[in-house]
Coordinates of C-alpha atoms and ligand atoms in Angstrom, one line a residue:
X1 CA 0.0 0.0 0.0
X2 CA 1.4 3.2 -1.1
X3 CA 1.6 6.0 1.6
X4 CA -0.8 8.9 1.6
X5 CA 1.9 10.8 1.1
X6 CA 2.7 9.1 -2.4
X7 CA -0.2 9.1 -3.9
X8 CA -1.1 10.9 -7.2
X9 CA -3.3 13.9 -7.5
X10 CA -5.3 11.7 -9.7
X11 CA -5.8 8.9 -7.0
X12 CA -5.9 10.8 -4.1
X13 CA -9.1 13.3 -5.3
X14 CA -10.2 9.9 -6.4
X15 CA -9.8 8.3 -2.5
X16 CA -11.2 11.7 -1.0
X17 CA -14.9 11.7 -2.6
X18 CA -15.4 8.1 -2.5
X19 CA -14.4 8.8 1.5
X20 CA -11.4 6.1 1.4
X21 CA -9.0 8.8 2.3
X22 CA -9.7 12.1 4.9
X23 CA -8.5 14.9 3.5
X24 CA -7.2 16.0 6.5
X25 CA -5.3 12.9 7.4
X26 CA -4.0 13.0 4.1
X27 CA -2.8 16.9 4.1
X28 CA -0.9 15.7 7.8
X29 CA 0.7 13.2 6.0
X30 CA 1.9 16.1 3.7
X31 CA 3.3 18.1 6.4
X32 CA 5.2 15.3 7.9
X33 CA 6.6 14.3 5.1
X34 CA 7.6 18.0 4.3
X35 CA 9.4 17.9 7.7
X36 CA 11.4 14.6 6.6
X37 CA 12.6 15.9 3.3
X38 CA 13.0 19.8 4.1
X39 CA 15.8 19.6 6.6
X40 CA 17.9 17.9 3.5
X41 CA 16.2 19.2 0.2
X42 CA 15.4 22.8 1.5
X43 CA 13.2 23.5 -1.5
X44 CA 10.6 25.7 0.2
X45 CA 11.1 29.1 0.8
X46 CA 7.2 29.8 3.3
X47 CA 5.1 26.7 4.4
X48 CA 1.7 27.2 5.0
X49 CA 0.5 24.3 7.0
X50 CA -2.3 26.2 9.3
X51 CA -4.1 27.5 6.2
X52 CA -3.8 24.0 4.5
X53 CA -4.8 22.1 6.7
X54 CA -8.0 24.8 7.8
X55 CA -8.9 23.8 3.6
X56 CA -8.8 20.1 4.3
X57 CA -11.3 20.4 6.8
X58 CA -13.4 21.8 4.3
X59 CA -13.4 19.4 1.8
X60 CA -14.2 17.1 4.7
X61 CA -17.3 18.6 5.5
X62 CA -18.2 19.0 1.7
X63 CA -17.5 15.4 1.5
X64 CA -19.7 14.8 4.4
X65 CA -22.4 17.0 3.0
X66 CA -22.4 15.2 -0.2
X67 CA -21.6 18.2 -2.0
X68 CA -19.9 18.1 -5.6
X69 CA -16.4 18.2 -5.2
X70 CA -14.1 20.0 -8.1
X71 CA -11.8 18.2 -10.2
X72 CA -8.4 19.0 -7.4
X73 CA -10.9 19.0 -4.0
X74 CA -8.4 18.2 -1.6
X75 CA -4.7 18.0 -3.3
X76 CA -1.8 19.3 -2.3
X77 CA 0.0 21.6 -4.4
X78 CA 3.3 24.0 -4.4
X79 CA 4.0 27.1 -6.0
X80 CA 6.7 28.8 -7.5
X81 CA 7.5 31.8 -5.4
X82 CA 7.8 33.9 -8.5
X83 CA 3.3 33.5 -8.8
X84 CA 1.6 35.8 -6.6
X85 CA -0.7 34.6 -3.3
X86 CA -2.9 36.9 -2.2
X87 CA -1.8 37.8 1.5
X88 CA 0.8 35.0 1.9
X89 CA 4.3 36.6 0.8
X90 CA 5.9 36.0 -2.6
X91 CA 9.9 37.2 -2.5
X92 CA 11.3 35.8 -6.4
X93 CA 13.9 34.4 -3.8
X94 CA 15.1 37.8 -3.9
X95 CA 16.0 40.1 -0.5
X96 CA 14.7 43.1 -2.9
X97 CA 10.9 41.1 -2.2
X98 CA 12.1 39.1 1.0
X99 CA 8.5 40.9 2.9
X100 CA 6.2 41.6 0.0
X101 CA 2.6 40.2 0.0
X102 CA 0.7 40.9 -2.7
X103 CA -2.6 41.9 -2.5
X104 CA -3.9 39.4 -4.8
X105 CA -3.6 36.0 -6.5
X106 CA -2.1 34.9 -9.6
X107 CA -5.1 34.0 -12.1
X108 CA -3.3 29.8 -12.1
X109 CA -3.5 30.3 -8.5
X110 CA -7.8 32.1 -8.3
X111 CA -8.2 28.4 -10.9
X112 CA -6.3 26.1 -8.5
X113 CA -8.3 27.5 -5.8
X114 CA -11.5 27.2 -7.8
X115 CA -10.6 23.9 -8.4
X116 CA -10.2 22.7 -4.8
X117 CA -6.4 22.5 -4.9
X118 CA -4.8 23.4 -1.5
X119 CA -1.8 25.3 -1.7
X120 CA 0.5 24.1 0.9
X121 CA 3.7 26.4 0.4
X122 CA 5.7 28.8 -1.7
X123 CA 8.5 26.8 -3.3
X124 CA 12.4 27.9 -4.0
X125 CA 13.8 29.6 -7.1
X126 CA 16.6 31.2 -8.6
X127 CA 16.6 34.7 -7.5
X128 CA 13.9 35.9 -10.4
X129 CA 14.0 32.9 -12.2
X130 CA 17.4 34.2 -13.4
X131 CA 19.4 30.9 -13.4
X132 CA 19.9 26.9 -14.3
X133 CA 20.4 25.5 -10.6
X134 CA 18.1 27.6 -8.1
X135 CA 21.7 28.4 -6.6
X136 CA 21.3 32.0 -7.1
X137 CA 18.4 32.2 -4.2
X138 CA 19.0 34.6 -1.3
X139 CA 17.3 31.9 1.1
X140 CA 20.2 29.6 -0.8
X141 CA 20.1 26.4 -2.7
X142 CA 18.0 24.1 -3.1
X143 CA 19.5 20.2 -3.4
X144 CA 18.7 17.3 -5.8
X145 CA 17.2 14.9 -3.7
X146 CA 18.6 11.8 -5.7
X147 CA 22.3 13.2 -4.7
X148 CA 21.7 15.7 -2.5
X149 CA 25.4 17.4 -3.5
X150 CA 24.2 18.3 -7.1
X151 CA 22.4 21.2 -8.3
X152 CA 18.2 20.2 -9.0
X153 CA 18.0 22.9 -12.3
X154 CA 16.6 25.8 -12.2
X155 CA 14.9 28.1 -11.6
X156 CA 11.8 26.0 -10.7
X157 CA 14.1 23.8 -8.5
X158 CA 12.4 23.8 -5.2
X159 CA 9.1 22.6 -6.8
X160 CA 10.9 19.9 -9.4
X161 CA 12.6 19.0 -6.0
X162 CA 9.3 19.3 -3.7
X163 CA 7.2 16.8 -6.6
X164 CA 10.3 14.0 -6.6
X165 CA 11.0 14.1 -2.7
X166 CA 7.0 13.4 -2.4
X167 CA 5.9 16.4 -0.7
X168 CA 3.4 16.8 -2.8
X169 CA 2.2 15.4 -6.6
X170 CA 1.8 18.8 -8.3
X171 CA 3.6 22.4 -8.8
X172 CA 3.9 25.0 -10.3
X173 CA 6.8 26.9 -12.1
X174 CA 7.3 29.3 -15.0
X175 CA 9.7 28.3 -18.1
X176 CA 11.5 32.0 -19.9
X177 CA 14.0 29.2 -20.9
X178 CA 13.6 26.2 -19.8
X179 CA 13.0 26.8 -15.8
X180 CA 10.3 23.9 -16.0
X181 CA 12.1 21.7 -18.1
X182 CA 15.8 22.2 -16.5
X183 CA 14.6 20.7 -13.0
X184 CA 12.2 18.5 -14.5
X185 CA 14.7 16.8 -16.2
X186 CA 17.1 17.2 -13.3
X187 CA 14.7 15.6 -10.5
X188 CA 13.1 13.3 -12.6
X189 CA 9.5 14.3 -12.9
X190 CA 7.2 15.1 -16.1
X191 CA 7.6 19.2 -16.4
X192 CA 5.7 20.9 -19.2
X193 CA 5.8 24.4 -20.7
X194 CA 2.8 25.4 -22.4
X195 CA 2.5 27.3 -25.9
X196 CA 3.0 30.7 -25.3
X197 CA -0.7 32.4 -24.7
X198 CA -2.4 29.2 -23.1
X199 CA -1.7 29.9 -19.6
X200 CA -3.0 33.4 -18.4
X201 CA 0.1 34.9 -16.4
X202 CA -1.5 37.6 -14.9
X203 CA 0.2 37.6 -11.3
X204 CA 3.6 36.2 -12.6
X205 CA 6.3 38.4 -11.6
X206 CA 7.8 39.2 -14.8
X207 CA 11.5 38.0 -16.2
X208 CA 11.0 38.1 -20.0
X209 CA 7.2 38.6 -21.3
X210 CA 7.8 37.6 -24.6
X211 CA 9.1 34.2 -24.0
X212 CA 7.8 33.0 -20.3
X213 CA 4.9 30.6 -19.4
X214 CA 3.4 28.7 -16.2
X215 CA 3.9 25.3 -16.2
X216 CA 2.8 22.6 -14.6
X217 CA 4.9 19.5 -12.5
X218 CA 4.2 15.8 -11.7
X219 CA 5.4 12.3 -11.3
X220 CA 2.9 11.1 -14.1
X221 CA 1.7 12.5 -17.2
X222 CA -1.6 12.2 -16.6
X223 CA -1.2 13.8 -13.3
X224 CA 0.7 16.6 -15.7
X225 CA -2.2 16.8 -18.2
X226 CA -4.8 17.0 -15.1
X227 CA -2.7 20.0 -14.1
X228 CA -2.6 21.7 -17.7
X229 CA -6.4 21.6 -17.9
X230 CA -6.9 23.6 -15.0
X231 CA -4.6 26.7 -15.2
X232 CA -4.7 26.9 -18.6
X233 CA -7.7 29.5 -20.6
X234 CA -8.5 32.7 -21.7
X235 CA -7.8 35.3 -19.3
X236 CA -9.3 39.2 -19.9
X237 CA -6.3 40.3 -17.7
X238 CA -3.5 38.5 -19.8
X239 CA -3.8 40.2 -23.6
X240 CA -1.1 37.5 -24.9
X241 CA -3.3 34.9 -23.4
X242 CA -5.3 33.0 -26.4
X243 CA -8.9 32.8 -26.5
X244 CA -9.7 28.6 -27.2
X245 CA -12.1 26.1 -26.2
X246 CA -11.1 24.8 -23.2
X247 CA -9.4 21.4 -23.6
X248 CA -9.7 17.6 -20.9
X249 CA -5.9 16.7 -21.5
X250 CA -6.5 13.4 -19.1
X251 CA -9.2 12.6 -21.5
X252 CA -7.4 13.5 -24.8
X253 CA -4.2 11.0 -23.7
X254 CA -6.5 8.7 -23.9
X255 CA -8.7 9.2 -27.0
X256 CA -6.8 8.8 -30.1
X257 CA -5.3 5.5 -31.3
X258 CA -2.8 7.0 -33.7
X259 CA -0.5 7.6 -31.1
X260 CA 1.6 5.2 -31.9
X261 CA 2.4 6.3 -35.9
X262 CA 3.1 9.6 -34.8
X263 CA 6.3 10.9 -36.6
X264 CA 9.1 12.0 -34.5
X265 CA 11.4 14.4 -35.9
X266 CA 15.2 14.5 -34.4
X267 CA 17.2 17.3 -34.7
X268 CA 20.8 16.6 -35.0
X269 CA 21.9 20.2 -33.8
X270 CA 20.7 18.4 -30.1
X271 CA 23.4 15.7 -30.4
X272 CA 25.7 18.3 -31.3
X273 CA 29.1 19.0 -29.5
X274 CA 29.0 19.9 -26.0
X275 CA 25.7 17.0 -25.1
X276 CA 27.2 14.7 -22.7
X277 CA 27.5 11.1 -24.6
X278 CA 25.4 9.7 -21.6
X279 CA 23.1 11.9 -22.3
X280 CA 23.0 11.3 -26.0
X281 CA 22.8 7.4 -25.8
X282 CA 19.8 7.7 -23.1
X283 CA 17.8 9.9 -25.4
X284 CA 18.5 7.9 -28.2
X285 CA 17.4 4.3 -26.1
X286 CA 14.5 6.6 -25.6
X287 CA 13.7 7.0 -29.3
X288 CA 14.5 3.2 -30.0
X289 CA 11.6 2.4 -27.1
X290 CA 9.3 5.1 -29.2
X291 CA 9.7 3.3 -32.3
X292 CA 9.7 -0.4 -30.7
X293 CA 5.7 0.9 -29.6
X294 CA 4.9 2.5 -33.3
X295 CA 6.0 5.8 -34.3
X296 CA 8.7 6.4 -36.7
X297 CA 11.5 8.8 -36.6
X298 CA 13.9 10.3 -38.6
X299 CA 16.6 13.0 -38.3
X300 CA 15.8 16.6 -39.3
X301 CA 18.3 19.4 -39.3
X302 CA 17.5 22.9 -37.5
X303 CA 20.3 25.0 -38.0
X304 CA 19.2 28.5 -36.6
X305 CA 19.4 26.1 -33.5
X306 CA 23.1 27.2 -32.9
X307 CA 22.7 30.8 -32.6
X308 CA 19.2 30.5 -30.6
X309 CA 21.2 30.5 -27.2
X310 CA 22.6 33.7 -28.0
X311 CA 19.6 35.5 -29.5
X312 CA 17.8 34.5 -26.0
X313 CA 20.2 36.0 -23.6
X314 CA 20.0 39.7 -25.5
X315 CA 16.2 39.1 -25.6
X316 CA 15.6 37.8 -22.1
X317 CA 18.5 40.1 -20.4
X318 CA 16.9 43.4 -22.6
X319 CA 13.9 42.5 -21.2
X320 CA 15.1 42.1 -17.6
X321 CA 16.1 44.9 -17.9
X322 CA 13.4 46.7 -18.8
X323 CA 11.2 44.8 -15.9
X324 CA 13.2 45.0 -12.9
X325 CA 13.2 49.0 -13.4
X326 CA 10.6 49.5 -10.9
X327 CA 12.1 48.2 -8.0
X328 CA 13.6 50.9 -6.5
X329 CA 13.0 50.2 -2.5
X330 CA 10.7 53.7 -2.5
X331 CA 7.5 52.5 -3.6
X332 CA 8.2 48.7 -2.0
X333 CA 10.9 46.0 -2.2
X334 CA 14.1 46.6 -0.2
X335 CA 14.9 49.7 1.4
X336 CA 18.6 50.7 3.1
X337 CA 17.8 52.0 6.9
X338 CA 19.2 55.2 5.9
X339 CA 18.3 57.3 2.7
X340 CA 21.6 59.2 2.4
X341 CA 22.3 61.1 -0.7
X342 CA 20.2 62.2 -3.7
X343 CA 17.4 60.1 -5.4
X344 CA 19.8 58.9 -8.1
X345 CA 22.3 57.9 -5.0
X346 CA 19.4 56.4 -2.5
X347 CA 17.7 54.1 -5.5
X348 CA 21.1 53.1 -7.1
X349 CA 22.1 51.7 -3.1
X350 CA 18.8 50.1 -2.7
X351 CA 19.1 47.6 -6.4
X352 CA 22.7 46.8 -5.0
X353 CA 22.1 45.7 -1.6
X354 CA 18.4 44.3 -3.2
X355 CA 19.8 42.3 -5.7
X356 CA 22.2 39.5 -6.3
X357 CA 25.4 39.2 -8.7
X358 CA 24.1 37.4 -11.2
X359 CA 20.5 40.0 -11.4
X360 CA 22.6 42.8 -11.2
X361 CA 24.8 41.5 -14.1
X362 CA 21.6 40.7 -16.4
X363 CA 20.5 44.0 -16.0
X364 CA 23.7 45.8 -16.3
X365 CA 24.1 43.7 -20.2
X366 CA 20.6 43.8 -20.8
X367 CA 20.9 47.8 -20.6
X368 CA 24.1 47.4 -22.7
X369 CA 22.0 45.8 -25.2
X370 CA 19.3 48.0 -25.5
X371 CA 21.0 51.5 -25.4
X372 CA 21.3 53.7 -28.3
X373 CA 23.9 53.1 -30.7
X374 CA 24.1 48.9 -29.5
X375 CA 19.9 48.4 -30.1
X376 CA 21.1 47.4 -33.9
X377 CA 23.4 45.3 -33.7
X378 CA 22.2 43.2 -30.4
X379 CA 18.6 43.3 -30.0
X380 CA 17.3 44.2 -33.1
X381 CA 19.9 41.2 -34.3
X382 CA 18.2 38.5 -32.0
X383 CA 14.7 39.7 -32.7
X384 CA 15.6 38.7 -36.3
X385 CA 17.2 34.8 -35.5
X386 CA 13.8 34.7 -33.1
X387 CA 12.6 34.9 -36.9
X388 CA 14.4 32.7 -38.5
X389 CA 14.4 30.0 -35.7
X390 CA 10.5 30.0 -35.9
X391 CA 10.8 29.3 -39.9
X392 CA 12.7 26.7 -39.1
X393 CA 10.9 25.1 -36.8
X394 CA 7.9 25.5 -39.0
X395 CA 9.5 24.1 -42.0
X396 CA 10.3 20.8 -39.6
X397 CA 6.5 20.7 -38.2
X398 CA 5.8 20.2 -41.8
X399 CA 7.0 16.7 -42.0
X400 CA 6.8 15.8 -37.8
X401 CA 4.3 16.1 -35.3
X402 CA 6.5 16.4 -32.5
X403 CA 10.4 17.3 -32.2
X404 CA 12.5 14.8 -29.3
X405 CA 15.7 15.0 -27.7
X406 CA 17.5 15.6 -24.8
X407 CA 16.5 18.2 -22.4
X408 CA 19.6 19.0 -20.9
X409 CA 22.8 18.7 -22.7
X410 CA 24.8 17.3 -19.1
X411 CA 23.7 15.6 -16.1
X412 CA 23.2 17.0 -12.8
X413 CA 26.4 18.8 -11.8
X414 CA 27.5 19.8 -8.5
X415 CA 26.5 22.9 -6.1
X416 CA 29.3 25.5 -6.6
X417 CA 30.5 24.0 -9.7
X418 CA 29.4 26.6 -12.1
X419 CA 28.1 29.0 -10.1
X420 CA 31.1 31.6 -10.9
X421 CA 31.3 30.7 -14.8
X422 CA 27.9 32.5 -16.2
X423 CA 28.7 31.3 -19.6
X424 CA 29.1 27.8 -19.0
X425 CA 26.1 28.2 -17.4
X426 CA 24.4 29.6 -20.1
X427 CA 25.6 26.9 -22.2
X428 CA 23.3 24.5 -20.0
X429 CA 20.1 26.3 -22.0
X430 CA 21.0 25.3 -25.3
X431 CA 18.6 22.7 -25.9
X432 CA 15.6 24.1 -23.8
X433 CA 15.6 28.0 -25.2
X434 CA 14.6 27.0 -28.8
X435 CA 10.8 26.3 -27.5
X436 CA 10.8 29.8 -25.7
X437 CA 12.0 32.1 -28.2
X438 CA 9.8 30.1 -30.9
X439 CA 6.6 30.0 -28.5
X440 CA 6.1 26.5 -29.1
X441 CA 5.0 23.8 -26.5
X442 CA 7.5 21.5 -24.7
X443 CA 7.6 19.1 -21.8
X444 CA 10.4 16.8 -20.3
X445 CA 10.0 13.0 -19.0
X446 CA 12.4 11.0 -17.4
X447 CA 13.8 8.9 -19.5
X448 CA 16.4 7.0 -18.0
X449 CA 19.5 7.3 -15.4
X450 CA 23.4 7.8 -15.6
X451 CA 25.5 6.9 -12.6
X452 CA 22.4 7.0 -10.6
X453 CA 21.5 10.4 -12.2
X454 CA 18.4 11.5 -14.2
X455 CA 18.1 11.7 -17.5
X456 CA 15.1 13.9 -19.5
X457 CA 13.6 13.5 -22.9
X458 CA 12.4 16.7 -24.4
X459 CA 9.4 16.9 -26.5
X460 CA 8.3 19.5 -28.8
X461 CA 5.1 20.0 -30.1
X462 CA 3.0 22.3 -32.4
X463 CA 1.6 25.4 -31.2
X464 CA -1.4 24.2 -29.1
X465 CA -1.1 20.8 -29.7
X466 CA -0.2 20.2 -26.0
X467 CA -2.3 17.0 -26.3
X468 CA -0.2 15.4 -28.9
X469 CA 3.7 15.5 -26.6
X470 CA 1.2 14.2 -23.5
X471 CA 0.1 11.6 -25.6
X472 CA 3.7 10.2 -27.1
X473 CA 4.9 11.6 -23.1
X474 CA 2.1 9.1 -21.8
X475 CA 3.3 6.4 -24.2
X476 CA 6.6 6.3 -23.0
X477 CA 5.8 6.3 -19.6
X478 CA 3.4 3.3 -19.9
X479 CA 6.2 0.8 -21.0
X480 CA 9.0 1.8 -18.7
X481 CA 9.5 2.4 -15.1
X482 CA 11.7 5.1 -14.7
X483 CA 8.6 7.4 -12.9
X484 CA 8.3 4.9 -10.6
X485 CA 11.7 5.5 -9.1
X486 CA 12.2 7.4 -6.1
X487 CA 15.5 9.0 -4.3
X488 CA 16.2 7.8 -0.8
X489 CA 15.4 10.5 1.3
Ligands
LIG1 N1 18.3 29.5 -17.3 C1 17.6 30.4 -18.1 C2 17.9 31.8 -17.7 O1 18.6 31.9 -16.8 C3 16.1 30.2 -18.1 C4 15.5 30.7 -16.8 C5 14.0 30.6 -16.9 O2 13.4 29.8 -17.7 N2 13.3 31.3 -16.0 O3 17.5 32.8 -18.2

């Protein structure tokens, strides 16, 4: 019998309104299992276990009562502490927003909350989802819990890291460039960034506009797909967010028996130089298992690909740039004790002190790459490979339904490792930024392990055809085992 604790969303909302399972038991389960992993994982930055467990009792009585329950009544969830909570603080992992509390919730989180999902806690992030490895935090790292010395990605870390150490079956994180993929891939759980416009992300504290989304986390795909139907939709108070039917993504993995003749398109540019060889032969076992259940590949060549890593630092840094402008510790954010000096002097002293290295630096480039006599040749120069790359990809979604390979080009790597070598750092992006700079949807499943370390698949799919990767995700995931697996906490 698996422990309450383990349980999927799926089975535990199940267990809950057939009164198998109290919610509250179930949410204390949560809590002490949280208080196992935390003092070894670290990968929440506020718990919220009085207001969690107040919720439980409710869908207890609404049990009781007979009432309908909603599709989530009664799971446990985490949240990137980059989405806003109405009343319960939300800090990017940054000491500029180390007190603030917004005033009202993310649209993802007004859905989860329509939906009966209980948020139990605000998890752990690069400091503005500036970063691979959530090292860059100002509450510090969080740690992979299958070694805990090695880096769990980034910047969604805590709640890749939260999902596998079974806190809890479902996140949330947001993906400029991979954040949901990176730790997905890193922890081992099924991470999934959406096409850009199908989540609403009113309420996410913005990085990059043009290239971020919400995504969802789980140790299943269907779990992943439950997830996906719930925060995604129009949204009046998101313009970029689409207006579409509404799709049942657990219903649609299961509805199509072509499936298994989809064609899988693999681009060589992500075997290129620089992928680890452990990493290449996983991926390509991966592809072999794909075709051994129906679907035939063949390799396709993208070769904007090598200058799309490039192109996205001047876009995302430019935008940075632009978006971390207003905190100047006047209006909110971090404040020095003493205003000493002019404006220019006070608000200058407040970004340093409120911001790390590695913010300070994309905002220092990002300037760089946006001021007049630069704008040419940096950002106007991206914005035009952002063209190209999307051509590209179109041309290949011609002949494939979905794009595979790896998601990260090395395996987990160690905390410190990288931390002062920002390029090599950057390198680790390579494979993920393609999907954000061309808007197009892409998730990562475990796909395999290296000395005891993860391995991800990546899956790209055409725009708003998040059904179709679940579905070949889903396939995968019903003929091996590697979900299954847990770390030894
Ligand atoms: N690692 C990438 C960056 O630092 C992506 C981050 C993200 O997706 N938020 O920009």
């Amino acid at each position: 019998m698996p422990k309450h604790y383990q349980l999927s969303a799926l089975e535990a909302t199940r267990q809950i309104r057939n009164q198998e399972l109290s919610c509250e038991e179930y949410i204390l389960s949560i809590f002490e299992r949280i208080n196992k992993t935390e003092v070894k994982v670290r990968a929440f930055v506020t718990l919220l276990r009085e207001q969690a467990i107040e919720k439980a009792k409710e869908v207890d009585n609404l049990v009781k009562k007979q009432e309908k329950l909603s599709l989530l009544s009664g799971v446990p969830i985490a949240i990137k502490d980059v989405i806003c909570t109405n009343g319960v603080r939300t800090t990017c992992s940054s000491r500029m927003l180390k007190d603030f509390v917004p005033p009202y919730d993310a649209t993802v989180v007004n859905k989860l909350n329509s939906a009966g999902a209980i948020i139990v806690g605000k998890t752990n992030m690069d400091e503005f989802a500036m970063g691979s490895t959530t090292e860059t935090s100002f509450f510090g790292p969080t740690r992979n819990p299958w070694n805990l010395d090695k880096v769990p990605g980034g910047s969604s870390g805590g709640s890749a890291a939260a999902v596998i150490a079974e806190d809890v079956p479902l996140a949330l994180g947001s993906d400029t460039g991979g954040s949901v993929r990176c730790p997905a891939s890193y922890c081992s759980v099924v991470g999934l960034k959406p096409t850009y416009g199908l989540v609403s992300r009113y309420g996410l504290i913005s990085y990059a506009n043009s290239l971020e989304q919400i995504g969802p986390f789980a140790r299943t795909v269907e779990d992943c797909a439950l997830l996906l139907s719930i925060i995604s939709g129009h949204d009046d108070r998101d313009s970029t967010s689409v207006n579409l039917p509404s799709k049942d993504y657990v219903s649609l993995l299961k509805s199509e028996d072509e499936t298994n003749r989809l064609r899988i398109g693999v681009p060589h540019e992500f075997f290129g130089e620089g992928v680890d060889n452990d990493v290449k032969d996983t991926v390509w076992e991966a592809i072999s298992k794909l075709e051994s259940l129906g679907c035939t590949y063949d390799e396709v060549s993208i070769p904007s690909v090598s200058y799309a890593l490039a192109a996205y630092y001047i876009i995302a840094m430019s935008e940075a740039s632009s978006n971390l402008a207003r905190y100047d510790g006047l209006r909110y954010g971090f404040r020095q004790e003493k205003d000493e000096g002019d404006w220019a002097t006070v608000y200058a002293k407040n970004r340093k002190e409120g911001f790390g290295a590695e913010v300070r630096r994309r905002i220092i480039l990002g300037t760089y790459a946006l001021s007049a006599g630069y704008y040419d040749q940096y950002y106007l120069k991206a914005l035009k490979v952002r063209t190209v790359l999307r051509r590209d990809f179109e041309r290949a979604f011609k002949e494939f339904d979905v794009l595979v390979g790896p998601t990260m080009p090395l395996l987990p790597f160690n905390i410190g490792e990288k931390i002062d070598d920002p390029l090599t750092l950057y390198m680790c992006d390579v494979l993920t930024v393609p999907a954000n700079l061309t808007g197009y949807p892409a998730m990562s499943v475990p796909c395999g392990f290296k000395n005891d370390l993860p391995v991800g698949m990546q899956i790209i799919g055409k725009s708003f055809n998040e059904e179709t990767i679940l579905r070949v995700a889903h396939l995968f995931e019903q003929s091996t085992d590697f979900h299954l697996r847990r770390p030894r906490l």
